[in-house]
Short mmCIF file of C-alpha atoms and ligand atoms in Angstrom, two decimals:
data_model
loop_
_atom_site.label_atom_id
_atom_site.label_comp_id
_atom_site.label_asym_id
_atom_site.label_seq_id
_atom_site.Cartn_x
_atom_site.Cartn_y
_atom_site.Cartn_z
CA MET A 214 10.52 40.31 31.73
CA ASP A 215 9.88 43.22 34.67
CA ALA A 216 6.50 42.29 36.99
CA ALA A 217 4.70 45.43 35.39
CA THR A 218 4.93 44.00 32.34
CA THR A 219 4.22 40.55 33.34
CA SER A 220 0.86 41.94 35.16
CA ARG A 221 -0.13 43.76 32.32
CA LEU A 222 0.30 40.56 30.16
CA LEU A 223 -1.46 38.10 32.46
CA PRO A 224 -4.79 38.75 31.64
CA LEU A 225 -4.28 38.71 28.12
CA MET A 226 -2.29 35.84 28.02
CA LYS A 227 -5.07 34.02 30.48
CA LEU A 228 -7.57 35.15 27.76
CA TYR A 229 -5.51 33.33 25.27
CA GLY A 230 -4.67 30.18 27.45
CA TYR A 231 -1.45 30.94 28.84
CA ASP A 232 -0.24 31.13 32.54
CA ARG A 233 3.15 31.82 34.23
CA SER A 234 4.29 28.59 33.51
CA CYS A 235 4.23 29.46 29.64
CA LEU A 236 6.65 32.34 30.39
CA ASN A 237 10.85 31.72 31.41
CA HIS A 238 12.47 34.91 32.46
CA ASN A 239 14.11 35.39 29.28
CA SER A 240 10.67 36.45 27.65
CA SER A 241 10.57 33.31 25.91
CA MET A 242 8.13 30.36 25.63
CA LEU A 243 9.34 27.12 26.35
CA CYS A 244 8.11 25.02 23.11
CA PRO A 245 6.59 21.31 23.93
CA ARG A 246 7.91 19.82 20.92
CA THR A 247 11.08 21.05 20.21
CA ARG A 248 12.53 21.72 23.67
CA HIS A 249 13.86 25.44 22.42
CA ALA A 250 13.17 28.36 24.08
CA MET A 251 11.75 30.69 21.82
CA PRO A 252 11.23 34.31 21.33
CA ILE A 253 7.30 35.46 21.99
CA CYS A 254 6.37 36.46 18.54
CA CYS A 255 4.42 36.28 15.39
CA HIS A 256 5.87 36.63 11.84
CA SER A 257 4.87 37.53 8.54
CA LEU A 258 5.87 37.10 4.83
CA ASP A 259 9.20 35.94 4.28
CA GLY A 260 9.45 35.71 7.96
CA GLN A 261 9.10 39.50 8.38
CA GLN A 262 8.35 40.30 12.07
CA SER A 263 4.87 42.12 12.04
CA LEU A 264 3.37 41.61 15.49
CA ASP A 265 5.13 41.20 18.86
CA ILE A 266 2.25 40.17 20.74
CA PHE A 267 3.58 41.06 24.00
CA SER A 268 4.89 44.45 22.98
CA ARG A 269 1.04 45.60 22.62
CA LYS A 270 0.59 48.25 24.87
CA GLY A 271 -3.10 47.49 25.33
CA SER A 272 -4.20 44.75 27.41
CA VAL A 273 -7.10 42.77 26.60
CA SER A 274 -9.32 45.14 25.61
CA SER A 275 -7.09 46.08 22.66
CA PHE A 276 -9.40 43.14 20.88
CA ASP A 277 -12.45 45.06 21.82
CA SER A 278 -13.47 46.97 18.04
CA ASN A 279 -15.53 49.33 20.07
CA ASP A 280 -13.09 51.03 22.20
CA LYS A 281 -10.74 53.20 19.67
CA LYS A 282 -7.71 54.03 22.37
CA ASN A 283 -6.88 50.39 21.87
CA SER A 284 -7.37 49.83 17.92
CA ILE A 285 -4.25 48.80 15.93
CA HIS A 286 -2.96 52.34 15.83
CA GLY A 287 -3.04 52.73 19.61
CA GLY A 288 -2.22 49.50 20.69
CA LEU A 289 -0.31 47.05 18.67
CA SER A 290 3.45 48.07 17.30
CA LEU A 291 3.66 47.40 14.09
CA HIS A 292 6.92 47.17 12.46
CA VAL A 293 8.22 48.09 9.63
CA PRO A 294 9.21 44.37 8.40
CA VAL A 295 12.79 43.34 9.09
CA GLN A 296 14.36 39.96 7.43
CA ARG A 297 14.29 37.65 9.91
CA ARG A 298 15.11 34.46 7.73
CA ASN A 299 14.53 31.36 9.75
CA PRO A 300 16.82 29.26 8.06
CA VAL A 301 16.25 25.75 10.07
CA GLY A 302 12.66 26.23 10.46
CA LYS A 303 12.87 26.19 14.00
CA MET A 304 13.92 29.37 15.15
CA PHE A 305 10.73 30.67 15.83
CA CYS A 306 7.85 30.53 18.23
CA SER A 307 4.36 31.83 18.43
CA VAL A 308 1.86 32.54 20.59
CA GLY A 309 -0.13 29.38 19.73
CA VAL A 310 2.17 26.55 21.50
CA CYS A 311 0.39 26.47 24.37
CA PRO A 312 -3.46 25.40 24.49
CA TYR A 313 -6.02 27.28 23.52
CA PRO A 314 -9.13 26.65 25.91
CA GLY A 315 -12.07 27.43 23.59
CA ASN A 316 -14.42 28.46 26.66
CA ALA A 317 -12.26 31.14 27.80
CA ILE A 318 -12.29 33.37 24.83
CA GLU A 319 -13.67 35.89 26.25
CA SER A 320 -13.81 39.91 26.27
CA PRO A 321 -15.05 42.28 28.33
CA SER A 322 -17.69 43.07 25.39
CA HIS A 323 -18.26 39.94 24.10
CA THR A 324 -18.06 37.59 27.78
CA SER A 325 -19.02 33.68 26.71
CA GLU A 326 -20.69 34.84 23.52
CA GLU A 327 -17.32 34.26 21.47
CA LYS A 328 -18.18 32.42 18.36
CA ILE A 329 -15.27 31.76 15.93
CA GLY A 330 -15.17 31.37 12.65
CA VAL A 331 -12.36 30.34 10.03
CA LEU A 332 -12.83 31.35 6.27
CA LEU A 333 -10.67 28.78 3.97
CA LEU A 334 -9.72 30.69 1.01
CA ASN A 335 -9.22 29.03 -2.27
CA LEU A 336 -9.33 29.25 -6.11
CA GLY A 337 -12.23 27.12 -6.90
CA GLY A 338 -12.58 24.83 -10.18
CA PRO A 339 -15.25 24.03 -12.41
CA GLU A 340 -17.46 21.12 -11.31
CA THR A 341 -18.58 20.05 -14.64
CA LEU A 342 -17.23 20.61 -18.33
CA HIS A 343 -20.22 22.93 -18.98
CA ASP A 344 -18.79 25.23 -16.01
CA VAL A 345 -15.32 25.56 -17.80
CA GLN A 346 -15.70 28.66 -19.74
CA PRO A 347 -17.56 30.62 -17.24
CA PHE A 348 -15.04 29.86 -14.62
CA LEU A 349 -12.37 30.84 -16.96
CA PHE A 350 -14.17 34.05 -17.69
CA ASN A 351 -14.53 34.84 -13.57
CA LEU A 352 -10.45 34.04 -13.90
CA PHE A 353 -9.69 36.40 -16.27
CA ALA A 354 -11.90 39.00 -15.37
CA ASP A 355 -9.85 39.53 -12.11
CA PRO A 356 -7.78 42.24 -12.42
CA ASP A 357 -5.14 40.52 -10.16
CA ILE A 358 -4.81 37.52 -12.97
CA ILE A 359 -4.91 39.97 -15.84
CA ARG A 360 -3.52 43.14 -14.91
CA LEU A 361 -3.98 46.05 -17.34
CA PRO A 362 -2.88 49.54 -17.04
CA ARG A 363 -5.90 51.54 -15.64
CA LEU A 364 -6.38 53.33 -19.13
CA PHE A 365 -7.08 50.30 -20.31
CA GLN A 366 -9.18 48.68 -17.39
CA PHE A 367 -12.58 49.22 -19.76
CA LEU A 368 -11.16 46.24 -21.41
CA GLN A 369 -11.36 43.49 -18.93
CA GLN A 370 -14.36 42.06 -19.17
CA PRO A 371 -14.62 41.68 -23.11
CA LEU A 372 -10.81 40.35 -23.13
CA ALA A 373 -11.93 37.97 -20.17
CA GLN A 374 -14.81 37.06 -22.35
CA LEU A 375 -12.41 36.63 -25.39
CA ILE A 376 -9.58 34.90 -23.54
CA SER A 377 -12.27 32.42 -21.72
CA VAL A 378 -13.94 31.61 -25.24
CA LEU A 379 -10.41 30.85 -26.73
CA ARG A 380 -8.82 28.78 -23.57
CA ALA A 381 -12.07 26.71 -22.97
CA PRO A 382 -11.37 23.76 -25.15
CA LYS A 383 -7.72 23.11 -24.07
CA SER A 384 -8.89 23.71 -20.40
CA LYS A 385 -12.38 21.18 -21.00
CA GLU A 386 -10.13 18.69 -22.56
CA GLY A 387 -7.79 18.97 -19.42
CA TYR A 388 -10.78 19.07 -16.83
CA ALA A 389 -12.12 15.70 -19.21
CA SER A 390 -8.83 13.65 -18.35
CA ILE A 391 -9.44 14.00 -14.94
CA GLY A 392 -13.22 13.04 -14.63
CA GLY A 393 -14.92 15.69 -16.10
CA GLY A 394 -14.58 18.38 -13.02
CA SER A 395 -12.46 19.84 -10.87
CA PRO A 396 -12.32 17.92 -7.63
CA LEU A 397 -11.25 21.03 -5.53
CA ARG A 398 -14.70 22.10 -3.94
CA LYS A 399 -14.84 18.40 -2.37
CA ILE A 400 -11.06 18.53 -1.35
CA THR A 401 -11.34 21.78 0.01
CA ASP A 402 -14.64 20.92 1.84
CA GLU A 403 -13.14 17.75 3.25
CA GLN A 404 -9.92 19.77 4.77
CA ALA A 405 -12.66 22.28 6.15
CA SER A 406 -14.15 19.22 8.09
CA ALA A 407 -11.16 17.83 8.91
CA LEU A 408 -9.81 21.52 10.40
CA LYS A 409 -13.20 21.89 12.44
CA MET A 410 -12.42 18.55 13.87
CA ALA A 411 -8.69 19.15 14.93
CA LEU A 412 -9.87 22.79 16.27
CA GLU A 413 -12.54 21.00 18.51
CA ALA A 414 -10.02 18.40 19.55
CA LYS A 415 -8.06 21.36 20.79
CA ASP A 416 -11.18 22.73 23.06
CA VAL A 417 -11.37 25.52 20.37
CA PRO A 418 -15.09 24.95 19.03
CA ALA A 419 -15.11 27.17 15.46
CA ASN A 420 -17.21 27.12 12.13
CA VAL A 421 -15.03 26.56 9.32
CA TYR A 422 -16.46 28.39 5.94
CA VAL A 423 -15.34 27.81 2.31
CA ALA A 424 -14.65 30.70 0.05
CA MET A 425 -13.68 30.09 -3.16
CA ARG A 426 -12.62 33.29 -5.62
CA TYR A 427 -13.55 32.01 -9.09
CA TRP A 428 -16.16 29.00 -8.45
CA HIS A 429 -19.01 28.12 -6.18
CA PRO A 430 -18.99 28.68 -3.07
CA PHE A 431 -18.02 32.26 -3.81
CA THR A 432 -16.43 34.31 -1.33
CA GLU A 433 -20.12 36.40 -1.16
CA GLU A 434 -21.97 32.86 -0.15
CA ALA A 435 -19.48 32.11 2.26
CA VAL A 436 -19.48 35.82 4.08
CA LYS A 437 -23.61 35.52 3.78
CA GLN A 438 -23.05 32.29 6.09
CA ILE A 439 -21.06 33.66 8.40
CA LYS A 440 -23.42 37.05 9.49
CA ARG A 441 -26.35 34.39 9.57
CA ASP A 442 -24.26 32.56 11.83
CA LYS A 443 -23.12 35.41 14.27
CA VAL A 444 -19.44 34.53 13.94
CA THR A 445 -17.97 37.13 16.58
CA ARG A 446 -14.39 36.44 15.48
CA LEU A 447 -12.83 35.39 12.02
CA VAL A 448 -9.45 33.99 10.97
CA VAL A 449 -9.10 33.87 7.16
CA LEU A 450 -6.39 31.07 6.23
CA PRO A 451 -6.00 31.09 2.56
CA LEU A 452 -5.00 27.34 1.16
CA TYR A 453 -1.73 28.74 -0.34
CA PRO A 454 1.14 28.17 1.54
CA GLN A 455 3.30 31.17 -0.36
CA TYR A 456 1.53 34.45 -0.57
CA SER A 457 0.62 35.57 -4.57
CA ILE A 458 -0.86 38.87 -5.59
CA SER A 459 -2.81 36.34 -7.88
CA THR A 460 -3.79 34.16 -5.06
CA THR A 461 -4.33 34.96 -1.78
CA GLY A 462 -3.83 38.80 -2.72
CA SER A 463 -6.88 38.53 -4.94
CA SER A 464 -8.99 36.54 -2.29
CA ILE A 465 -8.02 38.85 0.47
CA ARG A 466 -9.44 42.02 -1.74
CA VAL A 467 -12.34 40.82 -2.84
CA LEU A 468 -13.01 39.84 1.18
CA GLN A 469 -12.12 43.53 2.28
CA SER A 470 -13.94 44.94 -0.83
CA ILE A 471 -17.53 43.01 0.87
CA PHE A 472 -16.40 43.74 4.56
CA ARG A 473 -16.05 47.52 3.75
CA GLU A 474 -19.68 47.73 2.79
CA ASP A 475 -21.24 45.93 5.77
CA ALA A 476 -21.73 47.62 9.25
CA TYR A 477 -21.14 44.38 11.06
CA LEU A 478 -18.44 42.84 9.10
CA SER A 479 -16.20 46.20 9.33
CA ARG A 480 -16.84 45.48 13.09
CA LEU A 481 -15.84 41.87 13.03
CA PRO A 482 -12.39 41.50 14.56
CA VAL A 483 -10.66 39.69 11.92
CA SER A 484 -6.91 37.72 11.31
CA ILE A 485 -5.57 37.08 8.21
CA ILE A 486 -2.78 34.42 8.00
CA GLN A 487 -1.11 35.64 4.56
CA SER A 488 1.08 33.01 4.09
CA TRP A 489 2.14 29.89 6.25
CA TYR A 490 5.15 28.11 4.12
CA GLN A 491 7.79 28.35 7.33
CA ARG A 492 5.57 26.42 9.64
CA GLU A 493 7.29 23.64 11.41
CA GLY A 494 4.27 21.53 10.59
CA TYR A 495 3.76 22.15 7.07
CA ILE A 496 7.56 21.84 6.65
CA GLN A 497 7.54 18.44 8.38
CA SER A 498 4.46 17.22 6.67
CA MET A 499 5.85 17.64 3.10
CA ALA A 500 9.21 16.05 4.00
CA ASP A 501 7.23 12.80 5.35
CA LEU A 502 5.32 12.83 1.58
CA ILE A 503 8.60 12.99 0.51
CA GLU A 504 9.86 10.87 2.50
CA GLU A 505 7.40 7.79 2.02
CA GLU A 506 7.53 8.54 -1.75
CA LEU A 507 11.05 8.10 -2.25
CA GLN A 508 11.14 4.89 -0.63
CA MET A 509 8.83 3.80 -3.99
CA PHE A 510 12.27 4.19 -6.05
CA SER A 511 14.84 1.30 -6.07
CA LYS A 512 17.18 3.54 -5.27
CA PRO A 513 15.56 6.36 -3.59
CA GLN A 514 19.07 8.11 -2.71
CA GLU A 515 19.50 8.61 -6.58
CA ALA A 516 16.04 10.04 -7.47
CA MET A 517 16.11 13.81 -8.02
CA ILE A 518 13.39 15.75 -5.97
CA PHE A 519 12.06 17.64 -8.58
CA PHE A 520 10.00 20.88 -7.04
CA SER A 521 7.51 21.84 -9.69
CA ALA A 522 5.64 25.58 -8.72
CA HIS A 523 2.31 26.96 -9.92
CA GLY A 524 4.46 30.13 -12.27
CA VAL A 525 3.49 33.63 -12.38
CA PRO A 526 4.56 36.57 -14.97
CA VAL A 527 7.63 37.47 -14.25
CA SER A 528 6.06 41.20 -13.91
CA TYR A 529 4.48 40.07 -10.72
CA VAL A 530 7.62 39.62 -9.22
CA GLU A 531 9.92 42.46 -10.58
CA ASP A 532 7.46 45.41 -11.43
CA ALA A 533 4.73 44.76 -8.72
CA GLY A 534 7.11 43.20 -5.67
CA ASP A 535 4.85 39.59 -5.34
CA PRO A 536 6.95 37.90 -2.37
CA TYR A 537 5.75 34.62 -3.83
CA LYS A 538 9.06 33.54 -5.92
CA ALA A 539 11.30 34.71 -2.69
CA GLN A 540 9.05 32.35 -0.46
CA MET A 541 8.77 29.57 -2.62
CA GLU A 542 12.60 29.60 -2.75
CA GLU A 543 12.54 29.48 1.15
CA CYS A 544 10.17 27.21 1.45
CA ILE A 545 12.02 24.36 -0.83
CA HIS A 546 14.74 25.41 1.05
CA LEU A 547 13.64 24.54 4.59
CA ILE A 548 11.76 21.49 3.15
CA MET A 549 15.52 20.16 2.01
CA GLN A 550 16.77 21.01 5.45
CA GLU A 551 14.67 19.03 6.89
CA LEU A 552 15.14 16.40 4.61
CA LYS A 553 18.68 16.58 5.21
CA ALA A 554 18.30 16.30 9.01
CA ARG A 555 16.27 13.13 8.34
CA GLY A 556 19.26 12.12 6.71
CA ILE A 557 18.05 12.39 3.49
CA ASN A 558 20.54 14.11 0.99
CA ASN A 559 19.17 13.47 -2.57
CA ASN A 560 19.56 16.15 -5.33
CA HIS A 561 16.65 18.61 -5.66
CA THR A 562 15.83 21.74 -7.96
CA LEU A 563 13.01 24.18 -8.50
CA ALA A 564 11.02 24.73 -11.78
CA TYR A 565 7.72 26.67 -12.58
CA GLN A 566 4.93 25.24 -14.66
CA SER A 567 1.12 25.85 -15.89
CA ARG A 568 2.05 29.30 -17.70
CA VAL A 569 -0.57 30.72 -19.55
CA GLY A 570 -0.76 33.44 -22.52
CA PRO A 571 2.47 35.00 -24.45
CA VAL A 572 4.08 36.93 -21.20
CA GLN A 573 7.24 35.93 -19.70
CA TRP A 574 6.62 33.84 -16.90
CA LEU A 575 8.67 32.97 -13.58
CA LYS A 576 11.74 30.64 -15.17
CA PRO A 577 13.15 27.72 -15.49
CA TYR A 578 10.38 26.31 -16.82
CA THR A 579 9.23 22.79 -15.47
CA ASP A 580 8.79 21.32 -19.09
CA GLU A 581 12.07 22.65 -20.65
CA VAL A 582 13.89 21.47 -17.35
CA LEU A 583 12.34 18.38 -17.56
CA VAL A 584 13.73 17.70 -21.04
CA GLU A 585 17.20 18.76 -20.16
CA LEU A 586 17.75 16.76 -16.87
CA GLY A 587 16.77 13.55 -19.19
CA GLN A 588 19.48 14.61 -21.48
CA LYS A 589 21.59 15.20 -18.90
CA GLY A 590 21.44 11.08 -17.88
CA VAL A 591 19.15 11.90 -15.15
CA LYS A 592 17.04 8.47 -14.61
CA SER A 593 14.64 8.65 -11.39
CA LEU A 594 13.09 11.78 -10.56
CA LEU A 595 10.12 12.28 -7.81
CA ALA A 596 7.51 15.34 -8.91
CA VAL A 597 7.15 17.73 -5.88
CA PRO A 598 3.74 19.79 -6.22
CA VAL A 599 4.27 22.90 -3.82
CA SER A 600 2.18 25.26 -4.32
CA PHE A 601 -0.93 24.02 -3.71
CA VAL A 602 -2.13 21.47 -0.82
CA SER A 603 -5.00 20.30 -2.86
CA GLU A 604 -5.00 17.83 -5.89
CA HIS A 605 -6.32 19.53 -8.67
CA ILE A 606 -6.06 19.89 -12.62
CA GLU A 607 -2.52 20.80 -12.76
CA THR A 608 -1.44 17.84 -10.79
CA LEU A 609 -3.82 15.53 -11.86
CA GLU A 610 -3.47 16.43 -15.54
CA GLU A 611 -0.30 18.37 -15.98
CA ILE A 612 2.38 16.66 -13.91
CA ASP A 613 0.47 13.11 -14.17
CA MET A 614 0.04 12.86 -17.32
CA GLU A 615 1.87 15.66 -19.66
CA TYR A 616 5.08 15.74 -17.74
CA LYS A 617 5.33 12.21 -16.71
CA HIS A 618 5.12 11.35 -20.60
CA LEU A 619 7.70 14.26 -21.40
CA ALA A 620 9.71 13.04 -18.58
CA LEU A 621 9.69 9.14 -19.82
CA GLU A 622 10.69 10.78 -23.40
CA SER A 623 13.32 12.31 -22.33
CA GLY A 624 14.84 9.33 -20.58
CA ILE A 625 13.82 9.48 -17.38
CA ALA A 626 12.82 5.89 -16.71
CA ASN A 627 11.91 6.24 -13.15
CA TRP A 628 9.27 8.56 -12.32
CA GLY A 629 7.13 8.93 -9.05
CA ARG A 630 5.05 12.30 -7.75
CA VAL A 631 4.35 12.80 -4.32
CA PRO A 632 0.35 13.45 -3.18
CA ALA A 633 -0.91 16.73 -2.61
CA LEU A 634 -1.32 17.56 1.32
CA ASN A 635 -5.32 17.21 0.96
CA CYS A 636 -6.09 16.20 4.30
CA THR A 637 -2.90 14.63 6.08
CA SER A 638 -3.70 14.65 9.42
CA SER A 639 -0.38 16.39 10.48
CA PHE A 640 -0.77 18.96 8.28
CA ILE A 641 -4.44 19.70 9.27
CA THR A 642 -3.51 19.28 12.71
CA ASP A 643 -0.75 22.32 11.77
CA LEU A 644 -3.68 24.38 10.33
CA ALA A 645 -5.64 24.53 13.14
CA ASN A 646 -2.22 25.21 15.57
CA ALA A 647 -2.14 28.57 13.17
CA VAL A 648 -5.62 29.41 13.42
CA ILE A 649 -5.26 29.18 17.11
CA GLU A 650 -1.99 31.23 16.89
CA ALA A 651 -3.73 33.92 14.99
CA LEU A 652 -7.04 34.56 16.95
CA PRO A 653 -5.49 36.96 19.68
CA SER A 654 -4.44 39.19 16.74
CA ALA A 655 -8.06 39.67 15.75
CA THR A 656 -8.95 43.15 14.78
CA ALA A 657 -11.91 45.14 13.22
CA MET A 658 -11.81 47.29 10.34
CA SER A 659 -13.99 49.91 11.83
CA THR A 660 -13.18 50.50 15.43
CA SER A 661 -16.16 53.14 15.54
CA ASN A 662 -20.25 52.30 15.77
CA THR A 663 -20.55 53.74 12.19
CA SER A 664 -19.66 52.00 9.18
CA GLU A 665 -18.50 54.75 7.33
CA ASP A 666 -15.42 55.13 9.80
CA ASP A 667 -13.03 53.04 8.93
CA ASP A 668 -10.13 54.38 10.64
CA HIS A 669 -8.28 50.76 10.64
CA ASP A 670 -8.32 47.87 8.36
CA PRO A 671 -6.84 44.69 9.18
CA PHE A 672 -7.10 43.56 5.38
CA GLY A 673 -4.58 46.09 5.31
CA VAL A 674 -4.80 47.18 1.72
CA GLU A 675 -4.76 51.01 0.78
CA GLN A 676 -7.57 52.02 -1.29
CA GLY A 677 -6.78 52.47 -4.94
CA GLY A 678 -3.30 50.62 -4.84
CA ARG A 679 -4.42 47.73 -6.36
CA VAL A 680 -1.29 46.71 -8.15
CA MET A 681 1.01 47.07 -5.12
CA ASP A 682 -1.73 45.32 -2.98
CA GLY A 683 0.43 42.41 -2.15
CA ILE A 684 3.29 44.54 -0.98
CA VAL A 685 0.74 46.88 1.08
CA PHE A 686 -0.36 43.81 2.73
CA GLN A 687 3.21 42.79 3.63
CA LEU A 688 3.68 46.42 5.11
CA LYS A 689 0.35 46.96 6.79
CA THR A 690 -1.27 44.08 8.12
CA SER A 691 -0.67 42.87 11.42
CA VAL A 692 -1.00 38.81 10.90
CA THR A 693 1.18 36.34 10.38
CA ALA A 694 2.33 33.51 9.48
CA CYS A 695 3.60 31.84 12.50
CA THR A 696 6.23 29.35 12.11
CA LYS A 697 5.67 27.17 15.43
CA SER A 698 3.17 24.49 15.76
CA ALA A 699 2.04 22.93 18.95
C1 LIG H 969 -0.28 28.78 -6.17
C2 LIG H 969 -1.19 28.41 -6.81
C3 LIG H 969 -1.65 29.14 -8.24
C4 LIG H 969 -1.03 30.69 -8.85
C5 LIG H 969 0.10 31.51 -8.35
C6 LIG H 969 -1.79 30.85 -10.18
C7 LIG H 969 -1.33 32.06 -10.88
C8 LIG H 969 -2.29 31.65 -12.08
N1 LIG H 969 -3.05 31.20 -12.71
C9 LIG H 969 -3.69 31.59 -13.97
C10 LIG H 969 -4.29 30.74 -14.76
C11 LIG H 969 -5.10 29.73 -14.89
N2 LIG H 969 -4.99 29.19 -13.43
C12 LIG H 969 -6.02 28.06 -13.93
C13 LIG H 969 -6.35 26.87 -12.45
C14 LIG H 969 -5.66 27.25 -11.34
N3 LIG H 969 -4.61 27.49 -10.63
C15 LIG H 969 -4.36 27.09 -9.96
C16 LIG H 969 -3.68 27.72 -8.78
C17 LIG H 969 -2.69 28.85 -8.93
N4 LIG H 969 -2.95 29.53 -9.99
C18 LIG H 969 -5.55 26.22 -9.41
C19 LIG H 969 -5.57 25.93 -7.88
C20 LIG H 969 -6.37 25.85 -10.24
C21 LIG H 969 -7.57 25.55 -10.35
C22 LIG H 969 -7.41 23.56 -10.93
C23 LIG H 969 -8.45 23.15 -11.00
O1 LIG H 969 -8.72 22.15 -10.36
O2 LIG H 969 -9.61 23.55 -10.97
C24 LIG H 969 -7.00 27.69 -15.11
C25 LIG H 969 -7.64 27.01 -15.29
C26 LIG H 969 -7.11 25.77 -15.82
C27 LIG H 969 -6.52 25.74 -16.97
O3 LIG H 969 -7.03 26.19 -18.03
O4 LIG H 969 -5.23 25.41 -17.51
C28 LIG H 969 -6.06 28.68 -15.36
C29 LIG H 969 -6.37 29.42 -16.95
C30 LIG H 969 -2.90 32.54 -14.29
C31 LIG H 969 -3.14 33.26 -15.30
C32 LIG H 969 -2.17 33.16 -12.80
C33 LIG H 969 -1.20 34.35 -12.92
C34 LIG H 969 -1.34 35.66 -12.98
FE1 FE2 H 970 -3.73 29.10 -11.96
#
């Protein structure tokens, strides 16, 4: 890196907690944990390079939402995604490996007034059996869950009413068997508190908010609180490691529509972390849980590691380009590589669970594979839920009860299940690192003082491009699943 470039970057680096010692002369950063020299860049979905923070042409003021010249169009280099696989999970390093001093978060327009917010996105679940049918209505009324052709969209709500009423008895039975409601709100609140503490421990004081898509606290409630608290910089962190149109995509679409309508929110600098399954901290935390749970078997090396991911309809992947399947497969690959590096060479497989309705879902289906494995003589199996980071109905009821029963019936004698990450401290620490790494890329939806002028959109979704939202996000959004943790 030449002297001119370095001097242009220094104010920016200082602002985000770097000093010269973070750079070596190859424009790389020395990662303290891994001792690898890493390129300084952030990556989005699938390891696609979305933003090289040090290739910004702007300086500190590029984060100033009132400065049009330095908005994303002028100040950031956005790349058409290039597949940059991260086969060992150790090849990328992000801007967040150096400490981020909270009191240093200043910009010319926000000196020492910076109030950081982190918004956790999650699905939500019914808290009582009484909530089940209205929760299901909200879920099926989501055009990212039941995707109707434009011509038939007027049927969305009546259809949601019908399906929710028909589905409610089965769902209620499931929720009744796990104590009468979903544990999701409680666990997500605990994760929010733990994340707040982890950020504080890294000198990044922040408020952490929870926005559920289909039940309380709804996105609107969280956003109201963010406004009340006068947050000046926001990181949006979906609690789904992998991106799907039906989960992260849906939540971000709602958020975007709320922000669009609001003058304050549309000028709030926002970073969206779209997926983070490649992060080393996450991969290691998953590997830790698997390693620990394998020890419960009398012959640990003989247990099949059975990854079970929540499914999506095949059309999401094949017609709408949902990256979910590809990300899931890469995620499993990374976890298995980490296990191999620890000397764990068990057989493994991936299957998809929780299908609903008559359409084709991603295959192979978990229930079918369990039966086949039993027939093939597999005697020990460790189930690993992998698409979600909290215990919920699909771990507690579907895996622990239905699938366990099926597996035992099919001849699999020894059954184990890896717990969800919940508040595992290495995992929460890694989320805190992800937040810190994302802070510098916060940009506002509108760069003008009038809310009508939204010439830049950090949410990156084209108006009217609903079905392809997930894809448009990938191409346009500047934020980032950074793959390295401090
Ligand atoms: C990555 C996680 C999830 C994906 C992908 C997903 C897609 C998806 N889900 C449905 C239908 C239902 N999901 C339900 C509950 C539910 N789903 C997830 C996660 C993903 N869903 C969670 C975390 C929960 C909440 C669990 C809780 O504890 O409350 C339900 C309700 C439960 C039930 O009746 O089975 C339904 C229905 C579809 C149609 C879909 C993709 C299009
Ligand atoms: Fe679901």
